[in-house]
Tab-separated table of N, CA and C in Angstrom:
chain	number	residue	atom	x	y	z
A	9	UNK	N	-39.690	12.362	3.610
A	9	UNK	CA	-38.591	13.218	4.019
A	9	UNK	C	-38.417	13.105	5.533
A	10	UNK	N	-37.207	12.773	6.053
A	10	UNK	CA	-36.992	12.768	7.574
A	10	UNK	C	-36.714	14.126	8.534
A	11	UNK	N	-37.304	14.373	9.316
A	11	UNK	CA	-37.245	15.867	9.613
A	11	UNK	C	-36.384	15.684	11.307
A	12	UNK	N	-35.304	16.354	11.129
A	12	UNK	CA	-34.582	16.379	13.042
A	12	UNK	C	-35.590	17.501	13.698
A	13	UNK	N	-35.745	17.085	15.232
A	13	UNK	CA	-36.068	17.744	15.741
A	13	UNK	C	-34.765	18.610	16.727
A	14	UNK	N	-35.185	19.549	17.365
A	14	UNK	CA	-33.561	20.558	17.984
A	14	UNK	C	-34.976	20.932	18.941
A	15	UNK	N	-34.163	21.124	20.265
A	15	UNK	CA	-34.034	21.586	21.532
A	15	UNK	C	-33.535	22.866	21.213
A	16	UNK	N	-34.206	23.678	21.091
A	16	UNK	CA	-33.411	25.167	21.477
A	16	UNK	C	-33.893	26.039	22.758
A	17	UNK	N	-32.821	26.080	23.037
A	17	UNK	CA	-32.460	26.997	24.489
A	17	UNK	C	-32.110	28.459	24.118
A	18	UNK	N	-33.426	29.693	25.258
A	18	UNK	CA	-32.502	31.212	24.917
A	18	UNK	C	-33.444	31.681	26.306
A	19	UNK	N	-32.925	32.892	25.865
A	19	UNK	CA	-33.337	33.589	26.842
A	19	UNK	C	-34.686	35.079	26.179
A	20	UNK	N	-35.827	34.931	26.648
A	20	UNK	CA	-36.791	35.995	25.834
A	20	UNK	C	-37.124	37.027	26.626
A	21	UNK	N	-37.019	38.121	26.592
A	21	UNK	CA	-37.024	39.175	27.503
A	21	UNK	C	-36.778	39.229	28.707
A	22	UNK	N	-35.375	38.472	29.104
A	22	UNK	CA	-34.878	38.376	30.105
A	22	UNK	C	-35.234	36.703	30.694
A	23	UNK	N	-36.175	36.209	30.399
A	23	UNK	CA	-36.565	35.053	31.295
A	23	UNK	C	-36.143	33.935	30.526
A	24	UNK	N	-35.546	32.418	31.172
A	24	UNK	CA	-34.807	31.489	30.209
A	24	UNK	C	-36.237	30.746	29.431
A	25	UNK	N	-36.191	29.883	28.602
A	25	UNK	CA	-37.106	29.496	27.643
A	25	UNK	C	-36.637	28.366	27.108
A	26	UNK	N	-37.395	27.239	26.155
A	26	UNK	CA	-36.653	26.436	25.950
A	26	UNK	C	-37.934	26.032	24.522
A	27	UNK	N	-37.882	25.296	23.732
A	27	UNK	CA	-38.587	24.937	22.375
A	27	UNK	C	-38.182	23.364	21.816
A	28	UNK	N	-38.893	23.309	21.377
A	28	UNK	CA	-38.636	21.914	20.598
A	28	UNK	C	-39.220	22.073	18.909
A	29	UNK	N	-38.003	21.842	18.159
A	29	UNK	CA	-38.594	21.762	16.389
A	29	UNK	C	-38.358	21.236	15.931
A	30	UNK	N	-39.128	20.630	14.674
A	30	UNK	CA	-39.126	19.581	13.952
A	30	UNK	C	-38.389	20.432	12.432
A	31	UNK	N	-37.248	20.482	11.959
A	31	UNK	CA	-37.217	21.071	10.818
A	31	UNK	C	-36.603	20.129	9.673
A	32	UNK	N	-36.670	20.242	8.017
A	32	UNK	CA	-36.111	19.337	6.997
A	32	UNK	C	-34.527	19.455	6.636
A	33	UNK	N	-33.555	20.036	8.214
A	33	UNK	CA	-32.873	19.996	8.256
A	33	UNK	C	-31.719	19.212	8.903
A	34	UNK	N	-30.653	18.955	9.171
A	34	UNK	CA	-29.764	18.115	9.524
A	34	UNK	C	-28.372	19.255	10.712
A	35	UNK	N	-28.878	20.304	9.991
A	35	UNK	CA	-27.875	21.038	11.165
A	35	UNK	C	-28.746	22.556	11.195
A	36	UNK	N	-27.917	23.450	11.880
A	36	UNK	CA	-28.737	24.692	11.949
A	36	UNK	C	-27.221	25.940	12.705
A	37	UNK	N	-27.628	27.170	12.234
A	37	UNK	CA	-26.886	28.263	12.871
A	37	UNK	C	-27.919	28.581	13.649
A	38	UNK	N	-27.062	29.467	14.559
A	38	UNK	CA	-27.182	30.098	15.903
A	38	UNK	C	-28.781	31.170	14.988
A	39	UNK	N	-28.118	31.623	13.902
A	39	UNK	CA	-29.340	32.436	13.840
A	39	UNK	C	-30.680	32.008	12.921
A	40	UNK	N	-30.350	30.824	12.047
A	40	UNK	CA	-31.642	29.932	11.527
A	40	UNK	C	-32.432	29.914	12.433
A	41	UNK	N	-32.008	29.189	13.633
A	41	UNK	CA	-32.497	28.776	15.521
A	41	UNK	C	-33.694	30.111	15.232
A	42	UNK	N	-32.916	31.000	15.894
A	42	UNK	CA	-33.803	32.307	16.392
A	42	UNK	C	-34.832	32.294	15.161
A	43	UNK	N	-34.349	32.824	13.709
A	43	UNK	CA	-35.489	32.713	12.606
A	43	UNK	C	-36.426	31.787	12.805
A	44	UNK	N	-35.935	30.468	13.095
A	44	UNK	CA	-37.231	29.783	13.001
A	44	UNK	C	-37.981	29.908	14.636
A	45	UNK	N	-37.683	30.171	15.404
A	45	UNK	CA	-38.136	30.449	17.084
A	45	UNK	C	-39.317	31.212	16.319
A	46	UNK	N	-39.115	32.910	15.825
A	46	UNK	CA	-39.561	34.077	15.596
A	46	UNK	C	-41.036	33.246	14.479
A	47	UNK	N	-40.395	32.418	13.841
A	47	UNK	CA	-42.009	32.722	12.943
A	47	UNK	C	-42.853	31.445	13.007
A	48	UNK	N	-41.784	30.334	14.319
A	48	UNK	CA	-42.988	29.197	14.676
A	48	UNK	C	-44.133	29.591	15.349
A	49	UNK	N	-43.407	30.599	16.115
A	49	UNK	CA	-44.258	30.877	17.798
A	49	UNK	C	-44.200	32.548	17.374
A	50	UNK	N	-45.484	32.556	17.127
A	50	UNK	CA	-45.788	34.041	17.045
A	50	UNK	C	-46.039	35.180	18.197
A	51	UNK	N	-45.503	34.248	19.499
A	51	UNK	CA	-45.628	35.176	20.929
A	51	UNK	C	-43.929	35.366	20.854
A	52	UNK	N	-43.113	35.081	19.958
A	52	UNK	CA	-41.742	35.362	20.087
A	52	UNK	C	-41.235	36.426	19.106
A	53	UNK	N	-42.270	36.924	17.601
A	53	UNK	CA	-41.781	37.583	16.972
A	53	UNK	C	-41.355	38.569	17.680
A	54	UNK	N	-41.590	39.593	18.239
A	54	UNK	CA	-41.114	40.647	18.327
A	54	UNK	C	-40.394	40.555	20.032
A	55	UNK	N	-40.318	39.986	20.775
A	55	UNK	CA	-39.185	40.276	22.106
A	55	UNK	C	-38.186	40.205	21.651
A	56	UNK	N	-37.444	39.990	22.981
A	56	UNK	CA	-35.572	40.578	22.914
A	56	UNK	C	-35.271	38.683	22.989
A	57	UNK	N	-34.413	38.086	21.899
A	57	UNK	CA	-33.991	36.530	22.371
A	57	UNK	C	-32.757	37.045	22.117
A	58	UNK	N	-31.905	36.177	23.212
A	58	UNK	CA	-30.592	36.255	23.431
A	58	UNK	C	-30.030	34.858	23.532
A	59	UNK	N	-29.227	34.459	24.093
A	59	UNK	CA	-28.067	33.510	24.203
A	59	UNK	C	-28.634	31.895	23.729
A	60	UNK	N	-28.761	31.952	22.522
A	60	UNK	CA	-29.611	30.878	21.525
A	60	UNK	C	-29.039	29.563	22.101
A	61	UNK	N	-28.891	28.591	22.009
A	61	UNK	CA	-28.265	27.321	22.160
A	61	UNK	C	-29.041	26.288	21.778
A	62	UNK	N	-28.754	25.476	21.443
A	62	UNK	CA	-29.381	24.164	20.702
A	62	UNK	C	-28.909	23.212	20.424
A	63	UNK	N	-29.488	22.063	20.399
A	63	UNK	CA	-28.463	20.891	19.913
A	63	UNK	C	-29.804	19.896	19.464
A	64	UNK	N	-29.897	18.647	19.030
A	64	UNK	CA	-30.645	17.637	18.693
A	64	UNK	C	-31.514	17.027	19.336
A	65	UNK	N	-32.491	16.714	19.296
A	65	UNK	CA	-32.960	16.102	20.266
A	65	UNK	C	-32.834	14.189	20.452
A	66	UNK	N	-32.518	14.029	21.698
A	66	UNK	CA	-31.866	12.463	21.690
A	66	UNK	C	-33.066	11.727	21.674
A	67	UNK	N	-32.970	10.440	20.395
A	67	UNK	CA	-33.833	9.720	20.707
A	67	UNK	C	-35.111	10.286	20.065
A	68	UNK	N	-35.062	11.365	18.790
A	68	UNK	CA	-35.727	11.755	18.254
A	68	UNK	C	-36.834	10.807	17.184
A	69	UNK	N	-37.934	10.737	16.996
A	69	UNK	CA	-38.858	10.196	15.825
A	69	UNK	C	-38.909	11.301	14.732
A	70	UNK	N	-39.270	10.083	13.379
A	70	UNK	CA	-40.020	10.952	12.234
A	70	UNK	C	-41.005	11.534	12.226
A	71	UNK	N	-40.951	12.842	12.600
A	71	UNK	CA	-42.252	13.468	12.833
A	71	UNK	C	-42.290	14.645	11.523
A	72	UNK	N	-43.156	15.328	11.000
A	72	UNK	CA	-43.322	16.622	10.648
A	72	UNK	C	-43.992	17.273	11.504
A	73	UNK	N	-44.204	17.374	12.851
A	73	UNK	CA	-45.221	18.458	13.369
A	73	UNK	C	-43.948	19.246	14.042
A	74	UNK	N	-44.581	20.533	14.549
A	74	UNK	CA	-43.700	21.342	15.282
A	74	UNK	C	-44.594	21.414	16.309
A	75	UNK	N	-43.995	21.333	17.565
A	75	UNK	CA	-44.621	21.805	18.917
A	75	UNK	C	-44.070	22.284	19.995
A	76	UNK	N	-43.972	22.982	20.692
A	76	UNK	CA	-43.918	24.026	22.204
A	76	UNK	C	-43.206	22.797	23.270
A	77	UNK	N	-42.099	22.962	23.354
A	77	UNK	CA	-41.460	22.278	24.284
A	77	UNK	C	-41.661	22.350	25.666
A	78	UNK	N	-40.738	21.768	26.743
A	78	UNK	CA	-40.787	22.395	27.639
A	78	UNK	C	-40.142	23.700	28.210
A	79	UNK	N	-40.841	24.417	29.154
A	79	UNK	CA	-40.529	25.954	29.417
A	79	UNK	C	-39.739	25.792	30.320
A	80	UNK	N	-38.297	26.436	30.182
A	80	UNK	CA	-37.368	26.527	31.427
A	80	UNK	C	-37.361	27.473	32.646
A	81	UNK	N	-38.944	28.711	32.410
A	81	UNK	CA	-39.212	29.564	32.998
A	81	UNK	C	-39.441	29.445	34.253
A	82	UNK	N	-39.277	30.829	35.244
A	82	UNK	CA	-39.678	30.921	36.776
A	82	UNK	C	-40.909	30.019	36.803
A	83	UNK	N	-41.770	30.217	35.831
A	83	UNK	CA	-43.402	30.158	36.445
A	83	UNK	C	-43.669	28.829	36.151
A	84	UNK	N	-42.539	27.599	36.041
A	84	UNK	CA	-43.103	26.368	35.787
A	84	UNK	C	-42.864	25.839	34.432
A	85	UNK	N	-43.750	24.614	34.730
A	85	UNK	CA	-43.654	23.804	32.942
A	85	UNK	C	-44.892	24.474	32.285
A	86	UNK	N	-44.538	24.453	31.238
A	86	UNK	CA	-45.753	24.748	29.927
A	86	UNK	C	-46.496	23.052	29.506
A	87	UNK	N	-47.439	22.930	29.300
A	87	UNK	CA	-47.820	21.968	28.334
A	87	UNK	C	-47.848	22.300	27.072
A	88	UNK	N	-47.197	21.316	26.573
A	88	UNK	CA	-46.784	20.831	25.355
A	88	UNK	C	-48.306	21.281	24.470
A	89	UNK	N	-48.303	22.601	23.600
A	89	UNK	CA	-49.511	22.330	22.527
A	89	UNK	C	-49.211	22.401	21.275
């Protein structure tokens, strides 16, 4: 099964944020996005996410893993775990 990965962009209790997912899907709504944000990353269930955005990631591989993108936050990059 070929899985797209999506870049999603929001904002989590005020501060911008950014994700990378691998899902067995081909497109996604604004609020799938957030659903799946909320129960990949269990430091996101419960804050405030706002202004979702997303699109594909270019130049994507067949992967099934999901992993922690890069962070668009004040405090720097995140490594990827």
């Amino acid at each position: 099964m070929s899985h797209d990965r999506f870049i999603i962009s929001f904002i989590a209790d005020g501060q911008p944020d950014s994700r990378v997912l691998a899902t067995d899907t081909e497109t996604l709504t604004t609020e799938e996005a957030e659903a799946l944000l909320r129960v990949t990353f269990t430091e996101l269930k419960s804050v405030k996410i706002s202004d979702v955005k997303f699109r594909k990631e270019p130049g994507q591989t067949k992967r099934n893993t999901m992993f922690r993108g890069i962070s668009n936050s004040r405090n720097g990059c995140r490594s990827p775990t």
